[in-house]
mmCIF file with all atom_site columns, C-alpha atoms in Angstrom:
data_model
loop_
_atom_site.group_PDB
_atom_site.id
_atom_site.type_symbol
_atom_site.label_atom_id
_atom_site.label_alt_id
_atom_site.label_comp_id
_atom_site.label_asym_id
_atom_site.label_entity_id
_atom_site.label_seq_id
_atom_site.pdbx_PDB_ins_code
_atom_site.Cartn_x
_atom_site.Cartn_y
_atom_site.Cartn_z
_atom_site.occupancy
_atom_site.B_iso_or_equiv
_atom_site.pdbx_formal_charge
_atom_site.auth_seq_id
_atom_site.auth_comp_id
_atom_site.auth_asym_id
_atom_site.auth_atom_id
_atom_site.pdbx_PDB_model_num
ATOM 1   C CA . MET M 1 1   ? 0.000   0.000   0.000   1.00 92.00 ? 27  MET M CA 1
ATOM 2   C CA . THR M 1 2   ? 1.199   3.521   -0.653  1.00 94.00 ? 28  THR M CA 1
ATOM 3   C CA . TRP M 1 3   ? 0.622   6.349   1.796   1.00 96.00 ? 29  TRP M CA 1
ATOM 4   C CA . GLY M 1 4   ? 0.860   9.962   0.682   1.00 97.00 ? 30  GLY M CA 1
ATOM 5   C CA . PRO M 1 5   ? 2.271   12.561  3.091   1.00 98.00 ? 31  PRO M CA 1
ATOM 6   C CA . GLY M 1 6   ? -0.191  12.933  5.979   1.00 97.00 ? 32  GLY M CA 1
ATOM 7   C CA . GLN M 1 7   ? -2.510  10.213  4.624   1.00 97.00 ? 33  GLN M CA 1
ATOM 8   C CA . GLY M 1 8   ? -4.074  7.805   7.087   1.00 97.00 ? 34  GLY M CA 1
ATOM 9   C CA . THR M 1 9   ? -7.003  5.604   8.008   1.00 96.00 ? 35  THR M CA 1
ATOM 10  C CA . PRO M 1 10  ? -9.747  5.836   10.603  1.00 97.00 ? 36  PRO M CA 1
ATOM 11  C CA . ILE M 1 11  ? -9.847  3.132   13.277  1.00 97.00 ? 37  ILE M CA 1
ATOM 12  C CA . HIS M 1 12  ? -10.629 -0.112  11.469  1.00 97.00 ? 38  HIS M CA 1
ATOM 13  C CA . ASP M 1 13  ? -10.603 -3.891  11.804  1.00 96.00 ? 39  ASP M CA 1
ATOM 14  C CA . HIS M 1 14  ? -9.534  -6.675  9.463   1.00 93.00 ? 40  HIS M CA 1
ATOM 15  C CA . ALA M 1 15  ? -12.826 -8.598  9.412   1.00 93.00 ? 41  ALA M CA 1
ATOM 16  C CA . GLY M 1 16  ? -11.523 -11.133 11.925  1.00 93.00 ? 42  GLY M CA 1
ATOM 17  C CA . MET M 1 17  ? -8.412  -11.992 9.890   1.00 94.00 ? 43  MET M CA 1
ATOM 18  C CA . TRP M 1 18  ? -4.810  -11.978 11.085  1.00 96.00 ? 44  TRP M CA 1
ATOM 19  C CA . CYS M 1 19  ? -2.401  -9.720  9.249   1.00 94.00 ? 45  CYS M CA 1
ATOM 20  C CA . VAL M 1 20  ? 1.342   -9.154  9.005   1.00 95.00 ? 46  VAL M CA 1
ATOM 21  C CA . GLU M 1 21  ? 2.439   -5.655  7.956   1.00 94.00 ? 47  GLU M CA 1
ATOM 22  C CA . GLY M 1 22  ? 5.888   -4.385  7.071   1.00 96.00 ? 48  GLY M CA 1
ATOM 23  C CA . VAL M 1 23  ? 7.258   -0.960  6.148   1.00 97.00 ? 49  VAL M CA 1
ATOM 24  C CA . TRP M 1 24  ? 9.141   -0.915  2.836   1.00 96.00 ? 50  TRP M CA 1
ATOM 25  C CA . HIS M 1 25  ? 9.765   2.837   2.576   1.00 97.00 ? 51  HIS M CA 1
ATOM 26  C CA . GLY M 1 26  ? 9.234   5.877   4.778   1.00 97.00 ? 52  GLY M CA 1
ATOM 27  C CA . GLN M 1 27  ? 7.606   5.776   8.182   1.00 97.00 ? 53  GLN M CA 1
ATOM 28  C CA . LEU M 1 28  ? 4.158   4.894   9.512   1.00 97.00 ? 54  LEU M CA 1
ATOM 29  C CA . GLU M 1 29  ? 2.496   5.747   12.797  1.00 97.00 ? 55  GLU M CA 1
ATOM 30  C CA . ILE M 1 30  ? 0.324   2.861   14.008  1.00 96.00 ? 56  ILE M CA 1
ATOM 31  C CA . THR M 1 31  ? -2.073  3.317   16.910  1.00 96.00 ? 57  THR M CA 1
ATOM 32  C CA . GLN M 1 32  ? -3.649  0.221   18.478  1.00 96.00 ? 58  GLN M CA 1
ATOM 33  C CA . TYR M 1 33  ? -7.106  0.524   20.049  1.00 96.00 ? 59  TYR M CA 1
ATOM 34  C CA . GLU M 1 34  ? -8.808  -1.552  22.705  1.00 95.00 ? 60  GLU M CA 1
ATOM 35  C CA . PHE M 1 35  ? -12.462 -2.299  21.889  1.00 95.00 ? 61  PHE M CA 1
ATOM 36  C CA . LEU M 1 36  ? -14.456 -1.561  25.040  1.00 96.00 ? 62  LEU M CA 1
ATOM 37  C CA . GLY M 1 37  ? -17.883 -2.588  23.757  1.00 95.00 ? 63  GLY M CA 1
ATOM 38  C CA . GLU M 1 38  ? -20.866 -1.436  21.774  1.00 93.00 ? 64  GLU M CA 1
ATOM 39  C CA . GLN M 1 39  ? -23.531 0.863   23.189  1.00 88.00 ? 65  GLN M CA 1
ATOM 40  C CA . ALA M 1 40  ? -26.739 2.259   21.677  1.00 89.00 ? 66  ALA M CA 1
ATOM 41  C CA . GLU M 1 41  ? -24.849 5.446   20.701  1.00 90.00 ? 67  GLU M CA 1
ATOM 42  C CA . GLY M 1 42  ? -21.819 3.724   19.183  1.00 94.00 ? 68  GLY M CA 1
ATOM 43  C CA . CYS M 1 43  ? -18.698 1.647   19.760  1.00 97.00 ? 69  CYS M CA 1
ATOM 44  C CA . ALA M 1 44  ? -16.309 2.554   22.568  1.00 97.00 ? 70  ALA M CA 1
ATOM 45  C CA . PHE M 1 45  ? -12.527 2.429   22.098  1.00 96.00 ? 71  PHE M CA 1
ATOM 46  C CA . ARG M 1 46  ? -9.474  3.417   24.097  1.00 95.00 ? 72  ARG M CA 1
ATOM 47  C CA . ALA M 1 47  ? -6.070  4.106   22.521  1.00 95.00 ? 73  ALA M CA 1
ATOM 48  C CA . ALA M 1 48  ? -3.698  1.378   23.719  1.00 95.00 ? 74  ALA M CA 1
ATOM 49  C CA . GLY M 1 49  ? -0.408  2.657   22.349  1.00 94.00 ? 75  GLY M CA 1
ATOM 50  C CA . THR M 1 50  ? 1.281   4.115   19.289  1.00 96.00 ? 76  THR M CA 1
ATOM 51  C CA . ILE M 1 51  ? 4.434   2.989   17.514  1.00 94.00 ? 77  ILE M CA 1
ATOM 52  C CA . ASN M 1 52  ? 6.450   4.737   14.836  1.00 96.00 ? 78  ASN M CA 1
ATOM 53  C CA . ALA M 1 53  ? 7.501   2.076   12.350  1.00 96.00 ? 79  ALA M CA 1
ATOM 54  C CA . GLY M 1 54  ? 10.330  2.824   9.926   1.00 95.00 ? 80  GLY M CA 1
ATOM 55  C CA . PHE M 1 55  ? 11.946  0.947   7.044   1.00 95.00 ? 81  PHE M CA 1
ATOM 56  C CA . GLY M 1 56  ? 12.246  -2.756  7.827   1.00 94.00 ? 82  GLY M CA 1
ATOM 57  C CA . SER M 1 57  ? 9.786   -2.689  10.729  1.00 95.00 ? 83  SER M CA 1
ATOM 58  C CA . ALA M 1 58  ? 7.141   -5.411  10.828  1.00 93.00 ? 84  ALA M CA 1
ATOM 59  C CA . GLY M 1 59  ? 4.239   -6.243  13.072  1.00 90.00 ? 85  GLY M CA 1
ATOM 60  C CA . SER M 1 60  ? 1.159   -8.413  13.293  1.00 92.00 ? 86  SER M CA 1
ATOM 61  C CA . LEU M 1 61  ? -2.499  -7.981  14.125  1.00 91.00 ? 87  LEU M CA 1
ATOM 62  C CA . ILE M 1 62  ? -4.250  -11.012 15.547  1.00 92.00 ? 88  ILE M CA 1
ATOM 63  C CA . PRO M 1 63  ? -7.991  -10.920 16.342  1.00 91.00 ? 89  PRO M CA 1
ATOM 64  C CA . PRO M 1 64  ? -9.535  -9.877  18.608  1.00 89.00 ? 90  PRO M CA 1
ATOM 65  C CA . TYR M 1 65  ? -6.701  -7.312  18.942  1.00 90.00 ? 91  TYR M CA 1
ATOM 66  C CA . GLU M 1 66  ? -7.004  -6.021  15.381  1.00 93.00 ? 92  GLU M CA 1
ATOM 67  C CA . TYR M 1 67  ? -8.388  -2.500  15.884  1.00 96.00 ? 93  TYR M CA 1
ATOM 68  C CA . HIS M 1 68  ? -5.930  0.146   14.753  1.00 96.00 ? 94  HIS M CA 1
ATOM 69  C CA . ALA M 1 69  ? -5.332  3.277   12.682  1.00 97.00 ? 95  ALA M CA 1
ATOM 70  C CA . ILE M 1 70  ? -2.365  3.904   10.386  1.00 97.00 ? 96  ILE M CA 1
ATOM 71  C CA . ARG M 1 71  ? -0.975  7.271   9.322   1.00 98.00 ? 97  ARG M CA 1
ATOM 72  C CA . ASN M 1 72  ? 2.010   8.566   7.389   1.00 98.00 ? 98  ASN M CA 1
ATOM 73  C CA . PRO M 1 73  ? 3.333   11.300  9.729   1.00 98.00 ? 99  PRO M CA 1
ATOM 74  C CA . SER M 1 74  ? 5.615   12.862  7.104   1.00 97.00 ? 100 SER M CA 1
ATOM 75  C CA . ALA M 1 75  ? 4.712   16.220  5.572   1.00 97.00 ? 101 ALA M CA 1
ATOM 76  C CA . ASP M 1 76  ? 6.683   15.520  2.387   1.00 97.00 ? 102 ASP M CA 1
ATOM 77  C CA . THR M 1 77  ? 7.702   11.845  2.015   1.00 97.00 ? 103 THR M CA 1
ATOM 78  C CA . PRO M 1 78  ? 5.440   9.000   0.880   1.00 98.00 ? 104 PRO M CA 1
ATOM 79  C CA . ALA M 1 79  ? 5.490   5.654   2.686   1.00 98.00 ? 105 ALA M CA 1
ATOM 80  C CA . VAL M 1 80  ? 5.060   2.143   1.304   1.00 98.00 ? 106 VAL M CA 1
ATOM 81  C CA . SER M 1 81  ? 3.938   -0.888  3.302   1.00 97.00 ? 107 SER M CA 1
ATOM 82  C CA . LEU M 1 82  ? 3.322   -4.555  2.517   1.00 96.00 ? 108 LEU M CA 1
ATOM 83  C CA . HIS M 1 83  ? 0.278   -6.271  4.056   1.00 93.00 ? 109 HIS M CA 1
ATOM 84  C CA . VAL M 1 84  ? -0.305  -10.044 4.109   1.00 94.00 ? 110 VAL M CA 1
ATOM 85  C CA . TYR M 1 85  ? -3.739  -11.238 5.263   1.00 93.00 ? 111 TYR M CA 1
ATOM 86  C CA . LYS M 1 86  ? -5.109  -14.661 6.218   1.00 95.00 ? 112 LYS M CA 1
ATOM 87  C CA . GLY M 1 87  ? -7.355  -14.561 3.154   1.00 92.00 ? 113 GLY M CA 1
ATOM 88  C CA . GLU M 1 88  ? -9.121  -12.257 0.733   1.00 90.00 ? 114 GLU M CA 1
ATOM 89  C CA . MET M 1 89  ? -10.657 -9.433  2.743   1.00 89.00 ? 115 MET M CA 1
ATOM 90  C CA . ARG M 1 90  ? -13.820 -8.337  0.933   1.00 91.00 ? 116 ARG M CA 1
ATOM 91  C CA . SER M 1 91  ? -15.003 -5.932  3.622   1.00 94.00 ? 117 SER M CA 1
ATOM 92  C CA . CYS M 1 92  ? -13.980 -4.436  6.942   1.00 94.00 ? 118 CYS M CA 1
ATOM 93  C CA . CYS M 1 93  ? -15.452 -2.116  9.536   1.00 96.00 ? 119 CYS M CA 1
ATOM 94  C CA . VAL M 1 94  ? -14.271 1.457   9.934   1.00 97.00 ? 120 VAL M CA 1
ATOM 95  C CA . PHE M 1 95  ? -15.140 3.544   12.960  1.00 97.00 ? 121 PHE M CA 1
ATOM 96  C CA . GLN M 1 96  ? -15.922 7.246   12.532  1.00 96.00 ? 122 GLN M CA 1
ATOM 97  C CA . PRO M 1 97  ? -15.630 9.499   15.612  1.00 95.00 ? 123 PRO M CA 1
ATOM 98  C CA . LEU M 1 98  ? -18.884 10.686  17.191  1.00 95.00 ? 124 LEU M CA 1
ATOM 99  C CA . HIS M 1 99  ? -17.859 12.231  20.519  1.00 89.00 ? 125 HIS M CA 1
ATOM 100 C CA . ASP M 1 100 ? -15.588 11.398  23.443  1.00 84.00 ? 126 ASP M CA 1
ATOM 101 C CA . ASP M 1 101 ? -14.422 7.804   22.888  1.00 85.00 ? 127 ASP M CA 1
ATOM 102 C CA . LEU M 1 102 ? -17.519 6.726   20.898  1.00 94.00 ? 128 LEU M CA 1
ATOM 103 C CA . TYR M 1 103 ? -17.416 5.825   17.208  1.00 97.00 ? 129 TYR M CA 1
ATOM 104 C CA . ARG M 1 104 ? -19.979 4.943   14.515  1.00 96.00 ? 130 ARG M CA 1
ATOM 105 C CA . ARG M 1 105 ? -19.375 1.566   12.852  1.00 96.00 ? 131 ARG M CA 1
ATOM 106 C CA . ASP M 1 106 ? -19.549 1.549   9.027   1.00 96.00 ? 132 ASP M CA 1
ATOM 107 C CA . THR M 1 107 ? -18.931 -1.502  6.846   1.00 95.00 ? 133 THR M CA 1
ATOM 108 C CA . ARG M 1 108 ? -16.767 -0.858  3.778   1.00 93.00 ? 134 ARG M CA 1
ATOM 109 C CA . GLU M 1 109 ? -16.588 -3.078  0.727   1.00 92.00 ? 135 GLU M CA 1
ATOM 110 C CA . LEU M 1 110 ? -12.970 -3.581  -0.362  1.00 88.00 ? 136 LEU M CA 1
ATOM 111 C CA . GLY M 1 111 ? -11.278 -4.343  -3.654  1.00 81.00 ? 137 GLY M CA 1
ATOM 112 C CA . PHE M 1 112 ? -7.841  -4.339  -5.206  1.00 71.00 ? 138 PHE M CA 1
ATOM 113 C CA . ASP M 1 113 ? -6.181  -3.925  -8.560  1.00 73.00 ? 139 ASP M CA 1
ATOM 114 C CA . ARG M 1 114 ? -4.653  -7.054  -10.020 1.00 73.00 ? 140 ARG M CA 1
ATOM 115 C CA . ALA M 1 115 ? -1.181  -6.790  -11.550 1.00 69.00 ? 141 ALA M CA 1
ATOM 116 C CA . HIS M 1 116 ? -1.138  -7.250  -15.319 1.00 62.00 ? 142 HIS M CA 1
#
C-alpha cells in the first residue's frame, strides 16, 4: 500500500483476519485501540499505544486485537507498506468518531487492482 504525506485511516478492523504488515519505505504511525464494547450510541474504544515504524519494521495484528489506525506522519515523504492477510478481505469495519471515545461503525466493501 502507498501512503501519501499525511494520509491515514480511521480506526478499522480486518474482518476477523490476522495480518502481518511491514514498512518498505518511509515511516508509519500505528495506533492500536482496545475495543471496550458497543452501546446504543456507538462503539467505545481506548487508545492502547502508538508505535512509529520505519523501514524494515514489521508487526502483526491477531484478532480480537485487530483494531488500529495507520498514518504517514511525514509532511513531504510517501510511505510504502506490505500487508499479508489470512485470506481475501472483501469488507472491513471502519469507525468514525462521534464524541468522546464513541465511534460509529460503518462496513466498507474492499477491492484491489490485479497486476497485469
